[in-house]
mmCIF file of N, CA and C in Angstrom:
data_model
loop_
_atom_site.group_PDB
_atom_site.id
_atom_site.type_symbol
_atom_site.label_atom_id
_atom_site.label_comp_id
_atom_site.label_asym_id
_atom_site.label_seq_id
_atom_site.Cartn_x
_atom_site.Cartn_y
_atom_site.Cartn_z
ATOM 1 N N MET A 1 117.484 91.260 59.273
ATOM 2 C CA MET A 1 116.128 91.118 58.767
ATOM 3 C C MET A 1 115.378 92.453 58.813
ATOM 4 N N LYS A 2 115.581 93.227 59.886
ATOM 5 C CA LYS A 2 114.901 94.511 60.005
ATOM 6 C C LYS A 2 115.346 95.472 58.919
ATOM 7 N N ARG A 3 116.614 95.359 58.498
ATOM 8 C CA ARG A 3 117.125 96.225 57.435
ATOM 9 C C ARG A 3 116.429 95.948 56.106
ATOM 10 N N MET A 4 116.024 94.747 55.887
ATOM 11 C CA MET A 4 115.370 94.367 54.632
ATOM 12 C C MET A 4 113.879 94.706 54.639
ATOM 13 N N LEU A 5 113.274 94.816 55.807
ATOM 14 C CA LEU A 5 111.845 95.038 55.911
ATOM 15 C C LEU A 5 111.425 96.387 55.316
ATOM 16 N N LEU A 6 112.118 97.456 55.662
ATOM 17 C CA LEU A 6 111.757 98.779 55.167
ATOM 18 C C LEU A 6 111.884 98.870 53.644
ATOM 19 N N PRO A 7 112.992 98.447 53.032
ATOM 20 C CA PRO A 7 113.056 98.503 51.565
ATOM 21 C C PRO A 7 111.993 97.638 50.891
ATOM 22 N N MET A 8 111.673 96.513 51.473
ATOM 23 C CA MET A 8 110.648 95.647 50.889
ATOM 24 C C MET A 8 109.270 96.306 50.968
ATOM 25 N N LEU A 9 108.975 96.959 52.084
ATOM 26 C CA LEU A 9 107.697 97.652 52.227
ATOM 27 C C LEU A 9 107.598 98.824 51.253
ATOM 28 N N LEU A 10 108.674 99.577 51.092
ATOM 29 C CA LEU A 10 108.670 100.686 50.141
ATOM 30 C C LEU A 10 108.473 100.192 48.710
ATOM 31 N N PHE A 11 109.156 99.123 48.357
ATOM 32 C CA PHE A 11 109.016 98.546 47.026
ATOM 33 C C PHE A 11 107.576 98.090 46.792
ATOM 34 N N ALA A 12 106.990 97.425 47.759
ATOM 35 C CA ALA A 12 105.607 96.961 47.632
ATOM 36 C C ALA A 12 104.640 98.136 47.486
ATOM 37 N N ALA A 13 104.878 99.212 48.228
ATOM 38 C CA ALA A 13 104.018 100.394 48.138
ATOM 39 C C ALA A 13 104.098 101.029 46.757
ATOM 40 N N VAL A 14 105.291 101.100 46.200
ATOM 41 C CA VAL A 14 105.466 101.675 44.870
ATOM 42 C C VAL A 14 104.765 100.818 43.828
ATOM 43 N N ILE A 15 104.898 99.526 43.913
ATOM 44 C CA ILE A 15 104.254 98.619 42.960
ATOM 45 C C ILE A 15 102.740 98.747 43.047
ATOM 46 N N MET A 16 102.191 98.764 44.240
ATOM 47 C CA MET A 16 100.740 98.846 44.403
ATOM 48 C C MET A 16 100.215 100.196 43.938
ATOM 49 N N THR A 17 100.929 101.268 44.188
ATOM 50 C CA THR A 17 100.497 102.596 43.761
ATOM 51 C C THR A 17 100.490 102.691 42.250
ATOM 52 N N GLY A 18 101.488 102.135 41.596
ATOM 53 C CA GLY A 18 101.569 102.189 40.148
ATOM 54 C C GLY A 18 100.442 101.452 39.465
ATOM 55 N N CYS A 19 99.891 100.454 40.070
ATOM 56 C CA CYS A 19 98.831 99.654 39.459
ATOM 57 C C CYS A 19 97.437 100.162 39.805
ATOM 58 N N ALA A 20 97.308 100.995 40.799
ATOM 59 C CA ALA A 20 96.003 101.381 41.310
ATOM 60 C C ALA A 20 95.222 102.286 40.369
ATOM 61 N N TYR A 21 95.882 103.064 39.532
ATOM 62 C CA TYR A 21 95.196 104.050 38.716
ATOM 63 C C TYR A 21 95.266 103.701 37.236
ATOM 64 N N GLU A 22 94.749 102.542 36.883
ATOM 65 C CA GLU A 22 94.711 102.107 35.491
ATOM 66 C C GLU A 22 93.282 101.721 35.151
ATOM 67 N N TYR A 23 92.853 102.082 33.924
ATOM 68 C CA TYR A 23 91.488 101.806 33.526
ATOM 69 C C TYR A 23 91.274 100.314 33.338
ATOM 70 N N VAL A 24 90.332 99.780 34.086
ATOM 71 C CA VAL A 24 89.893 98.393 33.958
ATOM 72 C C VAL A 24 88.380 98.411 34.149
ATOM 73 N N GLU A 25 87.655 97.990 33.129
ATOM 74 C CA GLU A 25 86.190 98.045 33.174
ATOM 75 C C GLU A 25 85.627 97.322 34.387
ATOM 76 N N GLU A 26 86.226 96.213 34.768
ATOM 77 C CA GLU A 26 85.717 95.402 35.867
ATOM 78 C C GLU A 26 85.784 96.112 37.222
ATOM 79 N N ASP A 27 86.589 97.171 37.327
ATOM 80 C CA ASP A 27 86.674 97.903 38.586
ATOM 81 C C ASP A 27 85.409 98.695 38.876
ATOM 82 N N GLY A 28 84.619 98.944 37.867
ATOM 83 C CA GLY A 28 83.348 99.621 38.062
ATOM 84 C C GLY A 28 83.448 101.138 37.968
ATOM 85 N N TYR A 29 82.347 101.778 38.356
ATOM 86 C CA TYR A 29 82.224 103.225 38.212
ATOM 87 C C TYR A 29 81.649 103.817 39.486
ATOM 88 N N ARG A 30 81.856 105.109 39.632
ATOM 89 C CA ARG A 30 81.304 105.854 40.760
ATOM 90 C C ARG A 30 80.789 107.191 40.243
ATOM 91 N N MET A 31 80.147 107.950 41.105
ATOM 92 C CA MET A 31 79.615 109.250 40.717
ATOM 93 C C MET A 31 80.746 110.266 40.595
ATOM 94 N N ALA A 32 80.645 111.133 39.603
ATOM 95 C CA ALA A 32 81.604 112.228 39.457
ATOM 96 C C ALA A 32 81.422 113.193 40.625
ATOM 97 N N VAL A 33 82.490 113.835 41.036
ATOM 98 C CA VAL A 33 82.399 114.751 42.172
ATOM 99 C C VAL A 33 81.555 115.982 41.851
ATOM 100 N N ILE A 34 81.390 116.305 40.585
ATOM 101 C CA ILE A 34 80.634 117.506 40.227
ATOM 102 C C ILE A 34 79.183 117.230 39.875
ATOM 103 N N ASN A 35 78.839 115.963 39.613
ATOM 104 C CA ASN A 35 77.469 115.619 39.265
ATOM 105 C C ASN A 35 77.241 114.165 39.670
ATOM 106 N N GLU A 36 76.374 113.951 40.638
ATOM 107 C CA GLU A 36 76.149 112.614 41.172
ATOM 108 C C GLU A 36 75.561 111.649 40.163
ATOM 109 N N GLY A 37 75.013 112.149 39.069
ATOM 110 C CA GLY A 37 74.408 111.278 38.083
ATOM 111 C C GLY A 37 75.318 110.916 36.925
ATOM 112 N N PHE A 38 76.568 111.381 36.945
ATOM 113 C CA PHE A 38 77.486 111.109 35.833
ATOM 114 C C PHE A 38 78.594 110.183 36.306
ATOM 115 N N PRO A 39 78.799 109.053 35.600
ATOM 116 C CA PRO A 39 79.795 108.080 36.062
ATOM 117 C C PRO A 39 81.223 108.416 35.642
ATOM 118 N N VAL A 40 82.159 108.072 36.514
ATOM 119 C CA VAL A 40 83.587 108.082 36.188
ATOM 120 C C VAL A 40 84.140 106.740 36.683
ATOM 121 N N PRO A 41 85.196 106.252 36.052
ATOM 122 C CA PRO A 41 85.778 104.993 36.524
ATOM 123 C C PRO A 41 86.150 105.081 38.001
ATOM 124 N N LYS A 42 85.840 104.029 38.737
ATOM 125 C CA LYS A 42 86.017 104.016 40.191
ATOM 126 C C LYS A 42 87.449 104.305 40.622
ATOM 127 N N ASN A 43 88.428 103.853 39.872
ATOM 128 C CA ASN A 43 89.819 104.012 40.298
ATOM 129 C C ASN A 43 90.499 105.232 39.687
ATOM 130 N N ALA A 44 89.738 106.172 39.122
ATOM 131 C CA ALA A 44 90.319 107.405 38.592
ATOM 132 C C ALA A 44 90.775 108.289 39.750
ATOM 133 N N TYR A 45 91.938 108.904 39.580
ATOM 134 C CA TYR A 45 92.534 109.755 40.605
ATOM 135 C C TYR A 45 92.207 111.204 40.281
ATOM 136 N N GLU A 46 91.599 111.898 41.223
ATOM 137 C CA GLU A 46 91.187 113.280 40.986
ATOM 138 C C GLU A 46 92.376 114.229 41.065
ATOM 139 N N LEU A 47 92.480 115.105 40.067
ATOM 140 C CA LEU A 47 93.515 116.134 40.007
ATOM 141 C C LEU A 47 92.877 117.500 40.210
ATOM 142 N N LYS A 48 93.698 118.535 40.236
ATOM 143 C CA LYS A 48 93.170 119.900 40.336
ATOM 144 C C LYS A 48 92.420 120.220 39.041
ATOM 145 N N PRO A 49 91.140 120.591 39.143
ATOM 146 C CA PRO A 49 90.345 120.827 37.929
ATOM 147 C C PRO A 49 90.688 122.154 37.251
ATOM 148 N N GLU A 50 90.219 122.276 36.022
ATOM 149 C CA GLU A 50 90.348 123.518 35.273
ATOM 150 C C GLU A 50 89.444 124.567 35.913
ATOM 151 N N ASP A 51 89.765 125.823 35.676
ATOM 152 C CA ASP A 51 88.925 126.911 36.179
ATOM 153 C C ASP A 51 87.606 126.936 35.420
ATOM 154 N N CYS A 52 86.558 127.332 36.104
ATOM 155 C CA CYS A 52 85.252 127.440 35.465
ATOM 156 C C CYS A 52 85.174 128.750 34.687
ATOM 157 N N THR A 53 84.297 128.768 33.689
ATOM 158 C CA THR A 53 84.080 129.956 32.864
ATOM 159 C C THR A 53 82.585 130.214 32.815
ATOM 160 N N THR A 54 82.168 131.146 31.981
ATOM 161 C CA THR A 54 80.733 131.395 31.869
ATOM 162 C C THR A 54 80.013 130.209 31.239
ATOM 163 N N GLU A 55 80.728 129.414 30.413
ATOM 164 C CA GLU A 55 80.119 128.243 29.785
ATOM 165 C C GLU A 55 80.172 127.014 30.690
ATOM 166 N N ILE A 56 81.123 126.980 31.615
ATOM 167 C CA ILE A 56 81.333 125.810 32.471
ATOM 168 C C ILE A 56 80.941 126.155 33.905
ATOM 169 N N ALA A 57 79.950 125.433 34.446
ATOM 170 C CA ALA A 57 79.502 125.672 35.816
ATOM 171 C C ALA A 57 80.400 124.961 36.827
ATOM 172 N N LYS A 58 80.783 123.704 36.514
ATOM 173 C CA LYS A 58 81.613 122.902 37.416
ATOM 174 C C LYS A 58 82.586 122.083 36.583
ATOM 175 N N SER A 59 83.757 121.790 37.176
ATOM 176 C CA SER A 59 84.715 120.963 36.435
ATOM 177 C C SER A 59 85.435 120.006 37.374
ATOM 178 N N ALA A 60 85.857 118.881 36.795
ATOM 179 C CA ALA A 60 86.646 117.889 37.516
ATOM 180 C C ALA A 60 87.654 117.304 36.539
ATOM 181 N N LYS A 61 88.841 117.022 37.034
ATOM 182 C CA LYS A 61 89.905 116.455 36.202
ATOM 183 C C LYS A 61 90.387 115.184 36.882
ATOM 184 N N TYR A 62 90.602 114.144 36.087
ATOM 185 C CA TYR A 62 91.008 112.850 36.613
ATOM 186 C C TYR A 62 92.203 112.310 35.836
ATOM 187 N N LYS A 63 93.022 111.555 36.539
ATOM 188 C CA LYS A 63 94.140 110.848 35.924
ATOM 189 C C LYS A 63 93.822 109.365 35.990
ATOM 190 N N LEU A 64 94.007 108.688 34.854
ATOM 191 C CA LEU A 64 93.733 107.267 34.808
ATOM 192 C C LEU A 64 94.436 106.667 33.597
ATOM 193 N N LYS A 65 95.421 105.861 33.859
ATOM 194 C CA LYS A 65 96.191 105.235 32.794
ATOM 195 C C LYS A 65 95.283 104.371 31.921
ATOM 196 N N GLY A 66 95.406 104.536 30.605
ATOM 197 C CA GLY A 66 94.647 103.721 29.672
ATOM 198 C C GLY A 66 93.244 104.216 29.369
ATOM 199 N N ILE A 67 92.857 105.395 29.852
ATOM 200 C CA ILE A 67 91.503 105.888 29.605
ATOM 201 C C ILE A 67 91.322 106.349 28.167
ATOM 202 N N GLY A 68 92.369 106.854 27.547
ATOM 203 C CA GLY A 68 92.266 107.307 26.164
ATOM 204 C C GLY A 68 93.553 107.064 25.417
ATOM 205 N N ASP A 69 93.454 107.046 24.099
ATOM 206 C CA ASP A 69 94.653 106.871 23.297
ATOM 207 C C ASP A 69 95.169 108.239 22.830
ATOM 208 N N GLU A 70 96.113 108.249 21.915
ATOM 209 C CA GLU A 70 96.702 109.503 21.428
ATOM 210 C C GLU A 70 95.657 110.437 20.815
ATOM 211 N N GLU A 71 94.610 109.877 20.198
ATOM 212 C CA GLU A 71 93.567 110.687 19.571
ATOM 213 C C GLU A 71 92.454 111.063 20.545
ATOM 214 N N GLY A 72 92.535 110.602 21.779
ATOM 215 C CA GLY A 72 91.501 110.908 22.759
ATOM 216 C C GLY A 72 90.273 110.036 22.648
ATOM 217 N N THR A 73 90.422 108.858 22.092
ATOM 218 C CA THR A 73 89.291 107.939 21.958
ATOM 219 C C THR A 73 89.048 107.225 23.278
ATOM 220 N N PRO A 74 87.862 107.396 23.866
ATOM 221 C CA PRO A 74 87.556 106.717 25.128
ATOM 222 C C PRO A 74 87.227 105.254 24.897
ATOM 223 N N PRO A 75 87.363 104.441 25.933
ATOM 224 C CA PRO A 75 86.947 103.038 25.823
ATOM 225 C C PRO A 75 85.446 102.956 25.528
ATOM 226 N N GLU A 76 85.067 102.105 24.621
ATOM 227 C CA GLU A 76 83.662 101.964 24.225
ATOM 228 C C GLU A 76 82.782 101.586 25.417
ATOM 229 N N ASP A 77 83.296 100.752 26.320
ATOM 230 C CA ASP A 77 82.472 100.348 27.466
ATOM 231 C C ASP A 77 82.220 101.513 28.421
ATOM 232 N N TYR A 78 83.122 102.510 28.459
ATOM 233 C CA TYR A 78 82.875 103.682 29.292
ATOM 234 C C TYR A 78 81.727 104.505 28.697
ATOM 235 N N LEU A 79 81.717 104.677 27.384
ATOM 236 C CA LEU A 79 80.616 105.393 26.739
ATOM 237 C C LEU A 79 79.291 104.657 26.961
ATOM 238 N N GLU A 80 79.315 103.338 26.908
ATOM 239 C CA GLU A 80 78.109 102.547 27.171
ATOM 240 C C GLU A 80 77.641 102.712 28.611
ATOM 241 N N GLU A 81 78.593 102.790 29.549
ATOM 242 C CA GLU A 81 78.239 102.985 30.964
ATOM 243 C C GLU A 81 77.564 104.341 31.171
ATOM 244 N N ILE A 82 78.087 105.367 30.520
ATOM 245 C CA ILE A 82 77.487 106.706 30.627
ATOM 246 C C ILE A 82 76.047 106.644 30.132
ATOM 247 N N GLN A 83 75.814 105.967 29.019
ATOM 248 C CA GLN A 83 74.455 105.845 28.487
ATOM 249 C C GLN A 83 73.565 105.026 29.410
ATOM 250 N N SER A 84 74.129 104.007 30.062
ATOM 251 C CA SER A 84 73.317 103.194 30.973
ATOM 252 C C SER A 84 72.894 103.987 32.212
ATOM 253 N N TRP A 85 73.603 105.084 32.517
ATOM 254 C CA TRP A 85 73.219 105.961 33.621
ATOM 255 C C TRP A 85 72.177 106.993 33.173
ATOM 256 N N GLY A 86 71.714 106.871 31.929
ATOM 257 C CA GLY A 86 70.638 107.737 31.453
ATOM 258 C C GLY A 86 71.072 108.921 30.618
ATOM 259 N N TRP A 87 72.343 109.038 30.285
ATOM 260 C CA TRP A 87 72.853 110.153 29.495
ATOM 261 C C TRP A 87 72.793 109.804 28.016
ATOM 262 N N THR A 88 72.428 110.781 27.200
ATOM 263 C CA THR A 88 72.381 110.615 25.756
ATOM 264 C C THR A 88 73.501 111.444 25.145
ATOM 265 N N GLU A 89 74.336 110.787 24.325
ATOM 266 C CA GLU A 89 75.414 111.542 23.695
ATOM 267 C C GLU A 89 74.847 112.403 22.574
ATOM 268 N N LEU A 90 75.272 113.657 22.560
ATOM 269 C CA LEU A 90 74.907 114.584 21.497
ATOM 270 C C LEU A 90 75.983 114.462 20.418
ATOM 271 N N GLU A 91 75.870 113.398 19.622
ATOM 272 C CA GLU A 91 76.925 113.055 18.665
ATOM 273 C C GLU A 91 77.167 114.145 17.638
ATOM 274 N N GLU A 92 76.126 114.872 17.266
ATOM 275 C CA GLU A 92 76.291 115.938 16.279
ATOM 276 C C GLU A 92 77.099 117.114 16.835
ATOM 277 N N LYS A 93 77.221 117.201 18.147
ATOM 278 C CA LYS A 93 77.984 118.282 18.788
ATOM 279 C C LYS A 93 79.431 117.884 19.077
ATOM 280 N N ARG A 94 79.773 116.597 18.889
ATOM 281 C CA ARG A 94 81.131 116.126 19.191
ATOM 282 C C ARG A 94 82.146 116.862 18.326
ATOM 283 N N VAL A 95 83.230 117.288 18.982
ATOM 284 C CA VAL A 95 84.321 117.958 18.285
ATOM 285 C C VAL A 95 85.609 117.254 18.703
ATOM 286 N N GLY A 96 86.188 116.474 17.795
ATOM 287 C CA GLY A 96 87.417 115.752 18.120
ATOM 288 C C GLY A 96 87.216 114.827 19.299
ATOM 289 N N HIS A 97 87.975 115.055 20.368
ATOM 290 C CA HIS A 97 87.873 114.204 21.556
ATOM 291 C C HIS A 97 86.977 114.802 22.640
ATOM 292 N N VAL A 98 86.148 115.784 22.272
ATOM 293 C CA VAL A 98 85.202 116.391 23.203
ATOM 294 C C VAL A 98 83.822 115.796 22.942
ATOM 295 N N HIS A 99 83.299 115.103 23.953
ATOM 296 C CA HIS A 99 81.982 114.464 23.862
ATOM 297 C C HIS A 99 81.006 115.240 24.747
ATOM 298 N N TYR A 100 79.759 115.417 24.268
ATOM 299 C CA TYR A 100 78.715 116.067 25.040
ATOM 300 C C TYR A 100 77.603 115.068 25.309
ATOM 301 N N PHE A 101 77.055 115.135 26.534
ATOM 302 C CA PHE A 101 75.969 114.253 26.940
ATOM 303 C C PHE A 101 74.878 115.101 27.578
ATOM 304 N N GLU A 102 73.621 114.686 27.400
ATOM 305 C CA GLU A 102 72.482 115.423 27.951
ATOM 306 C C GLU A 102 71.602 114.479 28.746
ATOM 307 N N LYS A 103 71.101 114.985 29.875
ATOM 308 C CA LYS A 103 70.149 114.234 30.699
ATOM 309 C C LYS A 103 69.342 115.241 31.509
ATOM 310 N N GLU A 104 68.024 115.187 31.352
ATOM 311 C CA GLU A 104 67.101 116.021 32.131
ATOM 312 C C GLU A 104 67.502 117.496 32.098
ATOM 313 N N GLY A 105 67.880 117.980 30.926
ATOM 314 C CA GLY A 105 68.217 119.392 30.765
ATOM 315 C C GLY A 105 69.645 119.769 31.141
ATOM 316 N N LYS A 106 70.393 118.855 31.730
ATOM 317 C CA LYS A 106 71.802 119.109 32.075
ATOM 318 C C LYS A 106 72.680 118.636 30.925
ATOM 319 N N ILE A 107 73.740 119.367 30.664
ATOM 320 C CA ILE A 107 74.697 118.977 29.641
ATOM 321 C C ILE A 107 76.060 118.815 30.295
ATOM 322 N N MET A 108 76.663 117.656 30.044
ATOM 323 C CA MET A 108 78.001 117.350 30.543
ATOM 324 C C MET A 108 78.937 117.231 29.347
ATOM 325 N N SER A 109 80.152 117.655 29.558
ATOM 326 C CA SER A 109 81.182 117.525 28.537
ATOM 327 C C SER A 109 82.270 116.607 29.073
ATOM 328 N N LEU A 110 82.716 115.694 28.242
ATOM 329 C CA LEU A 110 83.770 114.751 28.598
ATOM 330 C C LEU A 110 84.900 114.930 27.596
ATOM 331 N N ILE A 111 86.063 115.290 28.093
ATOM 332 C CA ILE A 111 87.227 115.474 27.234
ATOM 333 C C ILE A 111 88.255 114.419 27.620
ATOM 334 N N ILE A 112 88.512 113.527 26.682
ATOM 335 C CA ILE A 112 89.434 112.419 26.910
ATOM 336 C C ILE A 112 90.773 112.733 26.254
ATOM 337 N N GLN A 113 91.842 112.525 26.987
ATOM 338 C CA GLN A 113 93.193 112.603 26.452
ATOM 339 C C GLN A 113 93.916 111.351 26.916
ATOM 340 N N LYS A 114 95.129 111.186 26.501
ATOM 341 C CA LYS A 114 95.873 110.003 26.917
ATOM 342 C C LYS A 114 96.136 110.077 28.420
ATOM 343 N N ASN A 115 95.573 109.137 29.172
ATOM 344 C CA ASN A 115 95.771 108.970 30.616
ATOM 345 C C ASN A 115 95.174 110.083 31.474
ATOM 346 N N VAL A 116 94.417 110.999 30.889
ATOM 347 C CA VAL A 116 93.782 112.096 31.637
ATOM 348 C C VAL A 116 92.422 112.372 31.008
ATOM 349 N N PHE A 117 91.438 112.717 31.854
ATOM 350 C CA PHE A 117 90.163 113.159 31.293
ATOM 351 C C PHE A 117 89.532 114.216 32.187
ATOM 352 N N ASP A 118 88.758 115.090 31.540
ATOM 353 C CA ASP A 118 88.053 116.175 32.218
ATOM 354 C C ASP A 118 86.557 115.959 32.076
ATOM 355 N N VAL A 119 85.827 116.298 33.118
ATOM 356 C CA VAL A 119 84.370 116.263 33.099
ATOM 357 C C VAL A 119 83.905 117.663 33.460
ATOM 358 N N PHE A 120 83.058 118.225 32.617
ATOM 359 C CA PHE A 120 82.534 119.563 32.847
ATOM 360 C C PHE A 120 81.007 119.526 32.883
ATOM 361 N N GLU A 121 80.438 120.214 33.854
ATOM 362 C CA GLU A 121 78.996 120.440 33.845
ATOM 363 C C GLU A 121 78.818 121.810 33.230
ATOM 364 N N MET A 122 78.126 121.850 32.098
ATOM 365 C CA MET A 122 77.968 123.091 31.382
ATOM 366 C C MET A 122 76.911 123.970 32.064
ATOM 367 N N SER A 123 77.055 125.271 31.903
ATOM 368 C CA SER A 123 76.130 126.214 32.519
ATOM 369 C C SER A 123 74.741 126.039 31.943
ATOM 370 N N ASP A 124 73.722 126.244 32.781
ATOM 371 C CA ASP A 124 72.332 126.156 32.325
ATOM 372 C C ASP A 124 72.073 127.205 31.256
ATOM 373 N N GLY A 125 71.273 126.825 30.274
ATOM 374 C CA GLY A 125 70.909 127.755 29.211
ATOM 375 C C GLY A 125 71.963 127.898 28.131
ATOM 376 N N LEU A 126 73.024 127.135 28.181
ATOM 377 C CA LEU A 126 74.084 127.220 27.182
ATOM 378 C C LEU A 126 73.622 126.577 25.879
ATOM 379 N N GLU A 127 73.779 127.277 24.794
ATOM 380 C CA GLU A 127 73.461 126.740 23.472
ATOM 381 C C GLU A 127 74.738 126.168 22.870
ATOM 382 N N LEU A 128 74.712 124.896 22.508
ATOM 383 C CA LEU A 128 75.886 124.270 21.870
ATOM 384 C C LEU A 128 75.817 124.396 20.371
#
């Protein structure tokens, strides 16, 4: 019986880990690590972010299965959640799968790819 316990525990751990990082609206949202006022899905796994540049003040990268499709289209309910937190999408500035949002003079950029997304806080005074 003891011989079976360890393989069963390992199998259960692998199954639970594989399911933990998938986009499900019902799991809710939390604050992004770079901006407390910008939501990210609660079960998104943080990865090593991209380097900052003169245009980007802060960055965060997340892995989350099902967050975007091949074209980088985010789930509509995620965009609605961002707006419910007070952010306005700058739709005229959207380029492909790069979305820009503004709130109280801050501009955030959201780049959605298949199973990965980046959140950038743009530098103050940046003209888009």
